[in-house]
Structures are given as structure tokens and as C-alpha cells.
JSON list of C-alpha atoms in Angstrom, two decimals:
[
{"chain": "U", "resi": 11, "resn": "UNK", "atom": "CA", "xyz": [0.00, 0.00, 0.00]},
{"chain": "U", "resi": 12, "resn": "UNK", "atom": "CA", "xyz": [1.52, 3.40, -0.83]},
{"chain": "U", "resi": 13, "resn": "UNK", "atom": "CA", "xyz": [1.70, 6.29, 2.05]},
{"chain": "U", "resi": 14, "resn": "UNK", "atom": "CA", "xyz": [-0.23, 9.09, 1.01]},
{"chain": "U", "resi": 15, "resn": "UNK", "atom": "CA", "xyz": [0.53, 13.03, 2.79]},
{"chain": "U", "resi": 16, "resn": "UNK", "atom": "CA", "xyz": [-1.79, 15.57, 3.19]},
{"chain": "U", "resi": 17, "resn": "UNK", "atom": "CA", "xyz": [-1.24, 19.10, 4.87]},
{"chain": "U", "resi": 18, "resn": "UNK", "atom": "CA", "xyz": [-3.83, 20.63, 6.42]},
{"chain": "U", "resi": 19, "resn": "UNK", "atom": "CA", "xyz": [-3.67, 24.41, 7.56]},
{"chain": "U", "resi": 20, "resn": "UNK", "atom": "CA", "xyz": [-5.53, 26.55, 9.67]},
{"chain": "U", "resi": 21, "resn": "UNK", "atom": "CA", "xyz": [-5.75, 30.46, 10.61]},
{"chain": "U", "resi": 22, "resn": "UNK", "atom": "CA", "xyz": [-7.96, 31.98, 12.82]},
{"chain": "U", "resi": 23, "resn": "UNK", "atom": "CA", "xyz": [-8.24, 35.86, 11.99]},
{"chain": "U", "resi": 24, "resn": "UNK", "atom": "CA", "xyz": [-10.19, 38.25, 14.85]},
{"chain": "U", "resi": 25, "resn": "UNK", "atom": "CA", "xyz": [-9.31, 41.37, 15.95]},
{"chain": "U", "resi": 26, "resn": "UNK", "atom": "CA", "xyz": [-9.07, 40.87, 19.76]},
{"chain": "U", "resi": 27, "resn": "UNK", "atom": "CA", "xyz": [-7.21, 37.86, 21.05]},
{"chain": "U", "resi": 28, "resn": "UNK", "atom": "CA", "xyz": [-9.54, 34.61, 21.25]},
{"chain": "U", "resi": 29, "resn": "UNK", "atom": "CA", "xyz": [-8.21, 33.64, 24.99]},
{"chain": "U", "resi": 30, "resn": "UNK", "atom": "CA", "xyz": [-9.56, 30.82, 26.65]},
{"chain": "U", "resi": 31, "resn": "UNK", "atom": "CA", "xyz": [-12.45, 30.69, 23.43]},
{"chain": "U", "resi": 32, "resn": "UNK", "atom": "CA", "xyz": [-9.96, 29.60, 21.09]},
{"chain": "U", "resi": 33, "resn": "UNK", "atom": "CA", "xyz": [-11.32, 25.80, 22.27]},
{"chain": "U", "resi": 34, "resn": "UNK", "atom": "CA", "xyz": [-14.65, 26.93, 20.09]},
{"chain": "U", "resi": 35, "resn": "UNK", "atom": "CA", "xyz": [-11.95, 25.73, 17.42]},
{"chain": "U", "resi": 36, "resn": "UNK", "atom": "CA", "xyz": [-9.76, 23.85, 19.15]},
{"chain": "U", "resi": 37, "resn": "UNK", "atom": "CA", "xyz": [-11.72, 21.03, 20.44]},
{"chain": "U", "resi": 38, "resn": "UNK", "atom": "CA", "xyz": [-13.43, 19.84, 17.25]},
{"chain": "U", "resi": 39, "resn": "UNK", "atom": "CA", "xyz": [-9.54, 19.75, 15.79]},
{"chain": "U", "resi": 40, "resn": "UNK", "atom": "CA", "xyz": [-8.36, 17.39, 19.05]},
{"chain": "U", "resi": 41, "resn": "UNK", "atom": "CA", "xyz": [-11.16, 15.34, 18.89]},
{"chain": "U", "resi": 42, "resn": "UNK", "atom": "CA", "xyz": [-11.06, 14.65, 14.62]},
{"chain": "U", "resi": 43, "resn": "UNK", "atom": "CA", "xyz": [-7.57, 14.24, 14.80]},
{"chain": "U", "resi": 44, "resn": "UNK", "atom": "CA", "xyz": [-7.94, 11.54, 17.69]},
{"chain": "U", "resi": 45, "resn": "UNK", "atom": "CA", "xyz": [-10.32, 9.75, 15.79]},
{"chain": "U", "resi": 46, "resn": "UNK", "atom": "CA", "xyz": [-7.83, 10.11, 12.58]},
{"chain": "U", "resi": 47, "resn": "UNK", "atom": "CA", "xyz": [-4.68, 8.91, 14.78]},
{"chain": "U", "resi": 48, "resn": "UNK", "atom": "CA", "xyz": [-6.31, 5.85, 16.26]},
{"chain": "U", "resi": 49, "resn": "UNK", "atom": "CA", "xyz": [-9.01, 4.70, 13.57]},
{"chain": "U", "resi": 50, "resn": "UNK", "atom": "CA", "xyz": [-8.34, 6.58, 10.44]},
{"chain": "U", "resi": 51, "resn": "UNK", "atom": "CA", "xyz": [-10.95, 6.95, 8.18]},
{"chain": "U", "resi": 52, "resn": "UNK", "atom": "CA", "xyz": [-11.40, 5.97, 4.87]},
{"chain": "U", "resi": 53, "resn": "UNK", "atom": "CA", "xyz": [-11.03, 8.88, 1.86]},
{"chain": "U", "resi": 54, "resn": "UNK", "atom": "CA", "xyz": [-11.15, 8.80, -2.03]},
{"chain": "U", "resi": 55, "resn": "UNK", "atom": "CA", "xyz": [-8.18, 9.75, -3.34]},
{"chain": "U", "resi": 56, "resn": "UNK", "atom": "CA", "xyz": [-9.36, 11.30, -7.25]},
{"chain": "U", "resi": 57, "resn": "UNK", "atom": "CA", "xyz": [-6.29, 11.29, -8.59]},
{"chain": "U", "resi": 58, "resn": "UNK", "atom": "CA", "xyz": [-5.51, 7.51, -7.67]},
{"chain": "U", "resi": 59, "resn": "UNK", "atom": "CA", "xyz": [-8.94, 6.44, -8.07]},
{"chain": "U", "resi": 60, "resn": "UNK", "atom": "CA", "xyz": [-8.45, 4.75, -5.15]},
{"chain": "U", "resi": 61, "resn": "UNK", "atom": "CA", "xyz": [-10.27, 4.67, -1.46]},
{"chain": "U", "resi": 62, "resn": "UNK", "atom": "CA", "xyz": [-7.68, 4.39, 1.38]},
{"chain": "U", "resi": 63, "resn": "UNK", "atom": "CA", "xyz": [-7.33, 4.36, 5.23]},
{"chain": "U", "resi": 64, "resn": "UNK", "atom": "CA", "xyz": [-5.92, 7.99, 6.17]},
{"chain": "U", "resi": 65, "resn": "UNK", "atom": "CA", "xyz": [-4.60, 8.61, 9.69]},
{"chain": "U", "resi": 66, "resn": "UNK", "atom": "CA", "xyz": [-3.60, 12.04, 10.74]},
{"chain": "U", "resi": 67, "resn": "UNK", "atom": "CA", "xyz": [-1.48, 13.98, 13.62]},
{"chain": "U", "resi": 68, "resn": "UNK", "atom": "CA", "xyz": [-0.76, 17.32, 14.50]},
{"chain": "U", "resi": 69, "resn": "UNK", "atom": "CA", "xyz": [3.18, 18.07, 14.20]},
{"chain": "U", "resi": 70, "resn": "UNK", "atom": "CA", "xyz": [3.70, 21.60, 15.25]},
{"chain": "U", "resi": 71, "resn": "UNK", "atom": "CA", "xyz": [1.80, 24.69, 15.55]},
{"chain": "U", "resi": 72, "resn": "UNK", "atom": "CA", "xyz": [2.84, 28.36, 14.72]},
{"chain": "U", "resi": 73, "resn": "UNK", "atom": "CA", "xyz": [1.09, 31.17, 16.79]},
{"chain": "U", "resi": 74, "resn": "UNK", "atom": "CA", "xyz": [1.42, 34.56, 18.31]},
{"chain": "U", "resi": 75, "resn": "UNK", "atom": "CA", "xyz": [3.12, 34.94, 22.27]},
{"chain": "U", "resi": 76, "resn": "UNK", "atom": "CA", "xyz": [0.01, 35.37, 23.80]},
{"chain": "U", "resi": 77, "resn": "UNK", "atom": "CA", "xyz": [-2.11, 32.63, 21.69]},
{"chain": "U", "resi": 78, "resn": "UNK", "atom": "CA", "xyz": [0.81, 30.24, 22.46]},
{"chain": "U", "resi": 79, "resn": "UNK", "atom": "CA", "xyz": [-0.11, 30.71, 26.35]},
{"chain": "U", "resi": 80, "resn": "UNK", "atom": "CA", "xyz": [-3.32, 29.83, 25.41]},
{"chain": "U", "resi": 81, "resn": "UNK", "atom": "CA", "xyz": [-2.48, 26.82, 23.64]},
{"chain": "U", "resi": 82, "resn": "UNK", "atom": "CA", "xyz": [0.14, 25.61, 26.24]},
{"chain": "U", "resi": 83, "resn": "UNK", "atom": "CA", "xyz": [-1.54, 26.70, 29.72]},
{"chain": "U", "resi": 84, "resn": "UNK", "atom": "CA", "xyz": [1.42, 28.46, 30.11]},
{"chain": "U", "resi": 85, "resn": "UNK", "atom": "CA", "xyz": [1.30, 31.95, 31.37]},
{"chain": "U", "resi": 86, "resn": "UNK", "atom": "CA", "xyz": [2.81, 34.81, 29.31]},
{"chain": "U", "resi": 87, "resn": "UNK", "atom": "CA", "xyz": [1.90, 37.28, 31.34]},
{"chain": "U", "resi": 88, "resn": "UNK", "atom": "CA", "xyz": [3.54, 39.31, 34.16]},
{"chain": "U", "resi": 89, "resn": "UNK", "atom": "CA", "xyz": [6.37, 37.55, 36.50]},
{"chain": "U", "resi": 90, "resn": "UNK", "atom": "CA", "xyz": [8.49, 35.11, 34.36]},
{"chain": "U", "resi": 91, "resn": "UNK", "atom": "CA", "xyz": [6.35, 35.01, 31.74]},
{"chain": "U", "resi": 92, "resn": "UNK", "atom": "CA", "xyz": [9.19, 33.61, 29.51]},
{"chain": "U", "resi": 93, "resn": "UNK", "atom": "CA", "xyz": [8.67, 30.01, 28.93]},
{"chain": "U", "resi": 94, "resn": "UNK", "atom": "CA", "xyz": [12.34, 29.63, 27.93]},
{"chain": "U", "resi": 95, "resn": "UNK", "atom": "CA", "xyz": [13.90, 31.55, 30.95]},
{"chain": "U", "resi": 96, "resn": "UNK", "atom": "CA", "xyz": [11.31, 31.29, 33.17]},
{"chain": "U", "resi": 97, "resn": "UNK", "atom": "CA", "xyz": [12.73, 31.80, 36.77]},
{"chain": "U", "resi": 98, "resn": "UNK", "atom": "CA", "xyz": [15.70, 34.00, 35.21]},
{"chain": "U", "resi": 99, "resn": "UNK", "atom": "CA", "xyz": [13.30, 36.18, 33.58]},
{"chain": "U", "resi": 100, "resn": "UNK", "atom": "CA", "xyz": [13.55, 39.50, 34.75]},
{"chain": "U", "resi": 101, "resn": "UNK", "atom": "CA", "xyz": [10.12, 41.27, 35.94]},
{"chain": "U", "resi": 102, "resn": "UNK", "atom": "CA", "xyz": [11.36, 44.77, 35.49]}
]
């Protein structure tokens, strides 16, 4: 059976930060690409002319300071907000 790769992308445009309702998108993502990591479901691939099993992960994100402390449960706000530093972060 050949491996078959797909890309999917996703950006989220609003003028105020999403905070804590980013999961409005984030949760139908986790749970598809559970169900696509463990399962896999079956897709028609046109070009082929073939039906196949796809499964699917996430491999890396790329998102604003303040989104990525939303992603992460991390804070990046106020005293060592740095997740690289963090305690030698300087709060001056």
C-alpha cells in the first residue's frame, strides 16, 4: 500500500485575542484528529482512483506569544512570563 501526505492548515483571523475561546476551534480539531490517529478513516483519493485508510497527527503549531499561552496553559503574562527563561526572567 503506498503512504499518502496531506497538509492541512488553519488560521484563525479576529481582531481581539480569542483567549480561553480559542477551544470553540480547538476542540473539534483534538477530537477529529484523535479519531484520525487511532481509527483513520477511509477517503477517495481522485487522482488515484483509489479509497484508502488515512490517519492524521498534529506536528507543530505556529502562533502569536500570547495565543501560544493559550495553547500551552502556560502563562505569558507578568512575572516570568518567559517560557524559555522562566525563573531567570527578569520582571522589570
Amino acid at each position: 500500500m503506498k503512504q499518502k501526505y496531506m497538509m492541512l492548515s488553519m488560521m484563525i483571523f479576529n481582531p481581539r485575542q480569542l483567549g480561553n475561546d480559542i477551544d470553540v476551534y480547538r476542540s473539534p480539531l483534538i477530537e477529529d484528529l484523535k479519531l484520525m490517529w487511532y481509527h483513520g478513516v477511509e477517503v477517495f483519493d481522485k487522482f488515484g482512483n483509489e479509497t484508502f485508510k488515512m490517519h492524521a497527527m498534529l506536528f507543530c503549531t505556529i502562533n502569536d506569544f500570547p495565543i501560544y499561552g493559550n495553547l500551552s496553559g502556560y502563562s505569558v503574562k507578568g512575572h516570568k512570563a518567559c517560557p524559555i527563561y522562566k525563573e531567570d526572567t527578569a520582571s522589570q
